[in-house]
Coordinates of C-alpha atoms in Angstrom, one line a residue:
X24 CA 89.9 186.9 -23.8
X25 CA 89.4 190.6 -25.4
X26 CA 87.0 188.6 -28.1
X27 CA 84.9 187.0 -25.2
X28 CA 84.4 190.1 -24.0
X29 CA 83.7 191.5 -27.4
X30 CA 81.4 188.9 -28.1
X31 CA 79.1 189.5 -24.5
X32 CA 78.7 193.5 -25.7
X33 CA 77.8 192.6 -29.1
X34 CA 75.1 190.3 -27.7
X35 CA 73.9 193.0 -25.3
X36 CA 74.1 195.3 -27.8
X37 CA 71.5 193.4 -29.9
X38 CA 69.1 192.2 -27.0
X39 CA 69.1 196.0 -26.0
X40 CA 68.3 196.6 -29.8
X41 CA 65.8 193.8 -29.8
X42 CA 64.0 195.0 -26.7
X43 CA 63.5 198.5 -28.5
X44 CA 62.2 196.7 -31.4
X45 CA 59.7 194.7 -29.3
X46 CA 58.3 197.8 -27.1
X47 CA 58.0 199.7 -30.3
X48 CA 56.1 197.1 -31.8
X49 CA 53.7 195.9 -29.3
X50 CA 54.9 197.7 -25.8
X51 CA 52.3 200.2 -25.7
X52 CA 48.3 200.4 -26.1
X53 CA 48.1 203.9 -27.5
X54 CA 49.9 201.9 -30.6
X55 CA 47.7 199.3 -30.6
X56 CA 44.8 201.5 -30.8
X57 CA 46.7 203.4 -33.2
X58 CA 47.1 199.6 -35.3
X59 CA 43.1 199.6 -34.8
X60 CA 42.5 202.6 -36.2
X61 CA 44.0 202.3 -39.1
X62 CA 42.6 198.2 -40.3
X63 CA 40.9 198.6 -43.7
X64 CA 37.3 198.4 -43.9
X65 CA 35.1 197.8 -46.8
X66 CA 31.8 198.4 -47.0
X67 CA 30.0 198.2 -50.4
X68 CA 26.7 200.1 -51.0
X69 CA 23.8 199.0 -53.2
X70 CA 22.2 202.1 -55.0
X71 CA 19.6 202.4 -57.9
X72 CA 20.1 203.1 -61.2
X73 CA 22.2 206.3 -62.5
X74 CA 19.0 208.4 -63.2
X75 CA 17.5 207.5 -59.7
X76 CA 17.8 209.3 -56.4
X77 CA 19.5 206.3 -54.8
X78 CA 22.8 206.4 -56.7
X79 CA 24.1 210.3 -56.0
X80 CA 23.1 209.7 -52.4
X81 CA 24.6 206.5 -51.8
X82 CA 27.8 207.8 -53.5
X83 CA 27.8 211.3 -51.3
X84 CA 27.3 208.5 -48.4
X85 CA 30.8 206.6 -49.6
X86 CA 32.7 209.9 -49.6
X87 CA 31.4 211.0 -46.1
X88 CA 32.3 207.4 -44.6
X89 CA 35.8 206.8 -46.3
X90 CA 36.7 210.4 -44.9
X91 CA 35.1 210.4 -41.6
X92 CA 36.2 206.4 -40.7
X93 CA 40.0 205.9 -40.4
X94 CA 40.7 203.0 -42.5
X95 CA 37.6 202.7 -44.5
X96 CA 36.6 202.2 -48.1
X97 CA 33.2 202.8 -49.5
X98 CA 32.1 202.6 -52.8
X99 CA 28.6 202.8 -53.7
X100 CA 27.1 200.6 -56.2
X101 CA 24.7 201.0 -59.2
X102 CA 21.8 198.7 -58.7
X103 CA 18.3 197.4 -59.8
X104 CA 17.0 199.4 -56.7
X105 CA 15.4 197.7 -53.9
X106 CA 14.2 194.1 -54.6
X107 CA 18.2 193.1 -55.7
X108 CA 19.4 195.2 -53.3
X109 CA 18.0 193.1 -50.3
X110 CA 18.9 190.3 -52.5
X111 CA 22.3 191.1 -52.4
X112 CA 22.5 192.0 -48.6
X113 CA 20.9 188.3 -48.0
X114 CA 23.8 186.8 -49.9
X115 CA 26.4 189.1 -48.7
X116 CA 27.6 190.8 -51.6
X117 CA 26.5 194.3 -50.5
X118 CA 26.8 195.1 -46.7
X119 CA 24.2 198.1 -46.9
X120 CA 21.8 199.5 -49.2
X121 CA 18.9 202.1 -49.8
X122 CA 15.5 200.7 -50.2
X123 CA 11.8 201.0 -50.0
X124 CA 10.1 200.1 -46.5
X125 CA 7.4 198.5 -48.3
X126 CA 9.5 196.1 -49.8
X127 CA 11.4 195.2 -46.9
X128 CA 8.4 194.5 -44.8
X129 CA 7.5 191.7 -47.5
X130 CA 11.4 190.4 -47.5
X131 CA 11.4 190.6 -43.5
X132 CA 8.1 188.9 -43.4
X133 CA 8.4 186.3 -46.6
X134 CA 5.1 188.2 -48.7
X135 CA 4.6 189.1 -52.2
X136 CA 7.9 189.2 -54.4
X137 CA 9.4 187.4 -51.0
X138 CA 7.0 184.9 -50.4
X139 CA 8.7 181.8 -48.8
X140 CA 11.7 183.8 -49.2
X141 CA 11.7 185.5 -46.2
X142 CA 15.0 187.3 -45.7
X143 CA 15.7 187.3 -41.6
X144 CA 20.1 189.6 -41.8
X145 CA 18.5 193.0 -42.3
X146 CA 19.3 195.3 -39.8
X147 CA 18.0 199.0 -40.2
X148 CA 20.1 201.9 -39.9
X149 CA 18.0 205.1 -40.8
X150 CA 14.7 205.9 -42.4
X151 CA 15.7 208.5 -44.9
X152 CA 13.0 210.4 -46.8
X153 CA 9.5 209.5 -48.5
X154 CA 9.5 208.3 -52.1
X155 CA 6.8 209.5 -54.3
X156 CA 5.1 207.0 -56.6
X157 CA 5.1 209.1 -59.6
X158 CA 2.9 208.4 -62.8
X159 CA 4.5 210.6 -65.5
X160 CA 3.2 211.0 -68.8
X161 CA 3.5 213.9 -71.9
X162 CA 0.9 216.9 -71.5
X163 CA 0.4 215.9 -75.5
X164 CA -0.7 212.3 -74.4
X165 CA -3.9 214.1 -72.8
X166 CA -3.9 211.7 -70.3
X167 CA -5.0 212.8 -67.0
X168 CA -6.4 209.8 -64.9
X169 CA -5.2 206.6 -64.4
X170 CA -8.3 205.4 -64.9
X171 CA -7.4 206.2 -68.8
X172 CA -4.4 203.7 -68.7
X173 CA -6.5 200.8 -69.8
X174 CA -5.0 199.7 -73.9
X175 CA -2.0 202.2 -73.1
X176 CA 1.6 201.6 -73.1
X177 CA 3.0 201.7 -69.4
X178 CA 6.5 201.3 -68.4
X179 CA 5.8 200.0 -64.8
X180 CA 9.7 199.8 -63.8
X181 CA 12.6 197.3 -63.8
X182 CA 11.0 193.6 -63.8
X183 CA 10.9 192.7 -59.7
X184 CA 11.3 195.8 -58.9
X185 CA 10.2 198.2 -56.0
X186 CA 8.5 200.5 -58.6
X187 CA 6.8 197.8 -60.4
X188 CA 4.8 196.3 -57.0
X189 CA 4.1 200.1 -56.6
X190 CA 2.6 200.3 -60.1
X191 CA 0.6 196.4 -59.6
X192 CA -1.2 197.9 -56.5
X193 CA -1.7 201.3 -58.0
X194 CA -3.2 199.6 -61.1
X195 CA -5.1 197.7 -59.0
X196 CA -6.5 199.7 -56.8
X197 CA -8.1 201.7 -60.0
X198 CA -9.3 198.3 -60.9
X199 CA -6.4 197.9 -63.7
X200 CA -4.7 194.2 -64.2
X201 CA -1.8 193.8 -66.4
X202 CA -4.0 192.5 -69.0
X203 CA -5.6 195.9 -69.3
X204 CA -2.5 197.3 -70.5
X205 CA 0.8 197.1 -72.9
X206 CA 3.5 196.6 -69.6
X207 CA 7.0 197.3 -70.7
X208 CA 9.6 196.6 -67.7
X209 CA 11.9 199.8 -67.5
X210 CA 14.2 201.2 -65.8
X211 CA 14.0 204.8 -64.7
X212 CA 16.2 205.8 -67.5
X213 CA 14.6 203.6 -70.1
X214 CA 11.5 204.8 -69.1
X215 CA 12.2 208.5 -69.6
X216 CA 13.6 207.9 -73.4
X217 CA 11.1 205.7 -74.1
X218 CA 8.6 208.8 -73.2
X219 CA 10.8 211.1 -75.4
X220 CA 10.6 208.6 -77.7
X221 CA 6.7 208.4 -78.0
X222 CA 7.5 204.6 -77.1
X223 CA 5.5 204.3 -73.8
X224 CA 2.4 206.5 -73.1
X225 CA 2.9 206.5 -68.9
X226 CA 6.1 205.5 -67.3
X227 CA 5.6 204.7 -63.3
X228 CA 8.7 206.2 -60.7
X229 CA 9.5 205.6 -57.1
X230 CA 11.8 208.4 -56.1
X231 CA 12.2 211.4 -54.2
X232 CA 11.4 214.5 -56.1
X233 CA 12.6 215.9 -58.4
X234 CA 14.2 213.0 -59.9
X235 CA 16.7 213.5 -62.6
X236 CA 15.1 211.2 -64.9
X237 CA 11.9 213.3 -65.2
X238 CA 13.7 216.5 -65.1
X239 CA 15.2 214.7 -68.1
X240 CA 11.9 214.7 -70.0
X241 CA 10.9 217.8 -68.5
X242 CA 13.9 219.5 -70.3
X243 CA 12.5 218.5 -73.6
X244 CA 8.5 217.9 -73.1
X245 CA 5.9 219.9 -71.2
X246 CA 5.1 216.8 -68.6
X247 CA 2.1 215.3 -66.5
X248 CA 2.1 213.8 -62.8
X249 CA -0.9 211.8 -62.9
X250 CA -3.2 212.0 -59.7
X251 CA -4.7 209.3 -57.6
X252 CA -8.4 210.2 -56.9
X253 CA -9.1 210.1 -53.0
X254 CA -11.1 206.6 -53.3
X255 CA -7.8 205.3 -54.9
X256 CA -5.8 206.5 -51.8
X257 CA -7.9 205.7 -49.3
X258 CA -8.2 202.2 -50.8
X259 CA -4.4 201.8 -51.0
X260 CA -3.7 203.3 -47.5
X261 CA -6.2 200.6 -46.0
X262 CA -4.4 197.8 -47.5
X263 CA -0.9 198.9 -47.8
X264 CA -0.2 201.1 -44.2
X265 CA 3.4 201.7 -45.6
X266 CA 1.9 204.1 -48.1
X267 CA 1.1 207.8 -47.3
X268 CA -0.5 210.6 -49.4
X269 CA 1.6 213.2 -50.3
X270 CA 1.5 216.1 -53.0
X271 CA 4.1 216.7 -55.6
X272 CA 3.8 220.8 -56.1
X273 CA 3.5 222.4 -59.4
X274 CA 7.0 224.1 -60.3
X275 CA 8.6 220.8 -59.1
X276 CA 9.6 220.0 -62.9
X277 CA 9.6 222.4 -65.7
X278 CA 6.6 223.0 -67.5
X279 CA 5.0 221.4 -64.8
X280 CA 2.1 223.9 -63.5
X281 CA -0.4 221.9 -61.1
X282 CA -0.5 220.0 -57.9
X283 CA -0.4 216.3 -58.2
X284 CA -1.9 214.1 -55.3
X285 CA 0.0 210.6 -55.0
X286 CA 1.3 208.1 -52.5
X287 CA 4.8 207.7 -51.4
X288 CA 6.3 205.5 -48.9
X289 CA 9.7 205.5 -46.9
X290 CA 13.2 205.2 -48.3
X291 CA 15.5 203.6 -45.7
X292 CA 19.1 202.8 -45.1
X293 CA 19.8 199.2 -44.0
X294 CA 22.3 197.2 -43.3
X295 CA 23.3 193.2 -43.1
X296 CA 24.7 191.3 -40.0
X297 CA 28.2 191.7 -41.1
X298 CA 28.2 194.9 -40.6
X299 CA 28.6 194.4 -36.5
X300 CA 27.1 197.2 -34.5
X301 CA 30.7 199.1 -33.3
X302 CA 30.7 199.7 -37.0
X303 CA 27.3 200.5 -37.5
X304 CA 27.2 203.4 -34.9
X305 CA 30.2 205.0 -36.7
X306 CA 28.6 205.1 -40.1
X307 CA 25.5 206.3 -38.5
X308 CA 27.0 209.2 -36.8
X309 CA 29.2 210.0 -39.5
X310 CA 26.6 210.3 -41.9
X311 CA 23.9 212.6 -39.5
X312 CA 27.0 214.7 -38.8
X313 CA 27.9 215.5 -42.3
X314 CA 24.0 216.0 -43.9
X315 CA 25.2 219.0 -45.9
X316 CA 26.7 216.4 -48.6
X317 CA 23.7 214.6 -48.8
X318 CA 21.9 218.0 -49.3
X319 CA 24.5 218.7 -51.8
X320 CA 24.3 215.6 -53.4
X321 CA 20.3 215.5 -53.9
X322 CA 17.7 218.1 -52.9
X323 CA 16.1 215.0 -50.8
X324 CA 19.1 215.4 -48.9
X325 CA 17.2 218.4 -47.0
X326 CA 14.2 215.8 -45.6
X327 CA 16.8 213.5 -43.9
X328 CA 17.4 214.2 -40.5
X329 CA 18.0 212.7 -37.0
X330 CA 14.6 213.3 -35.5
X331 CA 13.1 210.9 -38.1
X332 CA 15.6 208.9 -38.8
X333 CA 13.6 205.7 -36.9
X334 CA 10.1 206.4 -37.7
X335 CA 8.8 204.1 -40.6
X336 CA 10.9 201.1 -39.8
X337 CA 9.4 197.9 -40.9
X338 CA 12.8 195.5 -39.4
X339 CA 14.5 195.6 -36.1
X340 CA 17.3 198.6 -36.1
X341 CA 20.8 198.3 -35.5
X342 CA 22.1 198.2 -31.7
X343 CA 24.5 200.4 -33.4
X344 CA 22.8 202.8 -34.8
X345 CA 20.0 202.7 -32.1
X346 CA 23.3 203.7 -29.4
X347 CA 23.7 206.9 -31.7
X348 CA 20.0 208.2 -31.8
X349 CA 19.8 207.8 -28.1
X350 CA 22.6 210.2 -27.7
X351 CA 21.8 213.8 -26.8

């Protein structure tokens, strides 16, 4: 008798227990938010190389989102730039990346290094800052025209690459063919020690300015920015509409004491269709809500900014990030 009724309070005791348990676990939805909150996210970055402008930012980008977004982890990732970049979004082994507008209107569109390639997952998230085409060279070279590239030695950028279209039309447009010249297919880095090096005579380079790998030669050499003649920018403007004119001030590197008038187009933030757009509108505000790292992390960091952060777009943008710009 005195065990039967033992045994009934030992089993109340433990459905009692069981039923604190349960409403701890799953009784209230301020703790399954809290369970939301807290479920890991990765999102992996493409950059540029380490002497570009893409890797510092991408990486200042990675420390904003893994503090601002419960549960996240970025990491930003050192690339060939933009042509593997939107490679790599296609095939999902990046979710976002930095790139050139040019070259994601021929992936979205299946033209030049795209053609019949046509890459349809891209999903824009911000247009960032322009990216001067830059022809450097040493003041010793005495080159001062591209015109005078013909029978020179001309790093043109990594084989594929967003720089290397830039320098093909460039070339072109001053009536220049890859037979005209010694091309050597550099990187930004490789580039600026084969200039030290007296290697190349003119090394081409897509970036914002002032780009570390410059200011790398600048530290040693008295450097050149070649200028495009108006003819040459009106002609590439016309044909290309991604390309602006834009002037890259004397002062910008050391040593560096005129004006040079060149082209740039857009750098852009973009994103694949894993990244779904609840997500995408938290990485967008939380990276136009912290834009003092990015100005931290790269003087390019002060042209990025809300207001024009969807002008330049060559693919559809992000619901996401669409519902952020759209709020006051």
């Amino acid at each position: 008798m005195e065990w039967g009724k033992f045994g009934k309070l030992a089993a109340l005791g433990v459905a009692m227990t069981f039923s604190a348990v349960a409403l701890t676990g799953c009784g209230g939805g301020d703790n399954k938010g809290a369970e939301k909150k807290v479920e890991k996210k990765f999102i992996n970055i493409a950059t540029g190389g380490t002497a570009g402008t893409y890797y510092p930012l991408g990486g200042a980008m990675a420390e904003i989102l893994n503090k601002a977004i419960p549960g996240m982890n970025a990491s930003a990732q050192s690339t060939g730039a933009t042509v593997a970049n939107i490679n790599m979004l296609k095939d999902g082994s990046v979710d976002m990346a930095i790139v050139q507008n040019d070259i994601t209107y021929y992936a979205a569109n299946g033209t030049e290094m795209f053609k019949d390639k046509k890459v349809s997952n891209l999903k824009a998230i911000a247009a960032l800052y322009p990216e001067t085409v830059q022809m450097v060279t040493l003041e010793k070279s005495g080159i001062k025209s591209v015109a005078e590239l013909k029978g020179k030695r001309v790093a043109v950028g990594a084989a594929g690459s967003g720089t290397e279209a830039n320098a093909r039309q460039i070339l072109e447009a001053a009536g220049i063919t890859y037979n005209d010249i010694t091309v050597q297919y550099l990187s930004f880095g490789e580039a600026a020690n084969a200039l030290k090096d007296g290697n190349v005579d003119v090394g081409f380079v897509t970036a914002g300015f002032p780009t570390s790998a410059i200011q790398d030669i600048a530290s040693q050499h008295k450097v050149r920015v070649l200028s495009l003649s108006k003819d040459m920018i009106a002609s590439l403007t016309k044909k290309y509409p991604f390309y602006t004119q834009i002037t890259v001030p004397k002062g910008t590197y050391a040593g560096f004491d005129e004006d040079a008038t060149t082209v740039a187009v857009q750098a852009m933030l973009v994103c694949n269709d894993k990244v779904k757009d609840d997500l995408a509108y938290s990485i967008t505000k939380s990276i136009f809500t912290n834009l003092d790292k990015l100005k931290a992390a790269h003087s390019v960091g002060k042209l990025i900014n809300k207001e024009a952060a969807q002008k330049g777009l060559p693919i559809a943008i992000s619901a996401g990030a669409e519902k952020f710009y759209k709020e006051k």
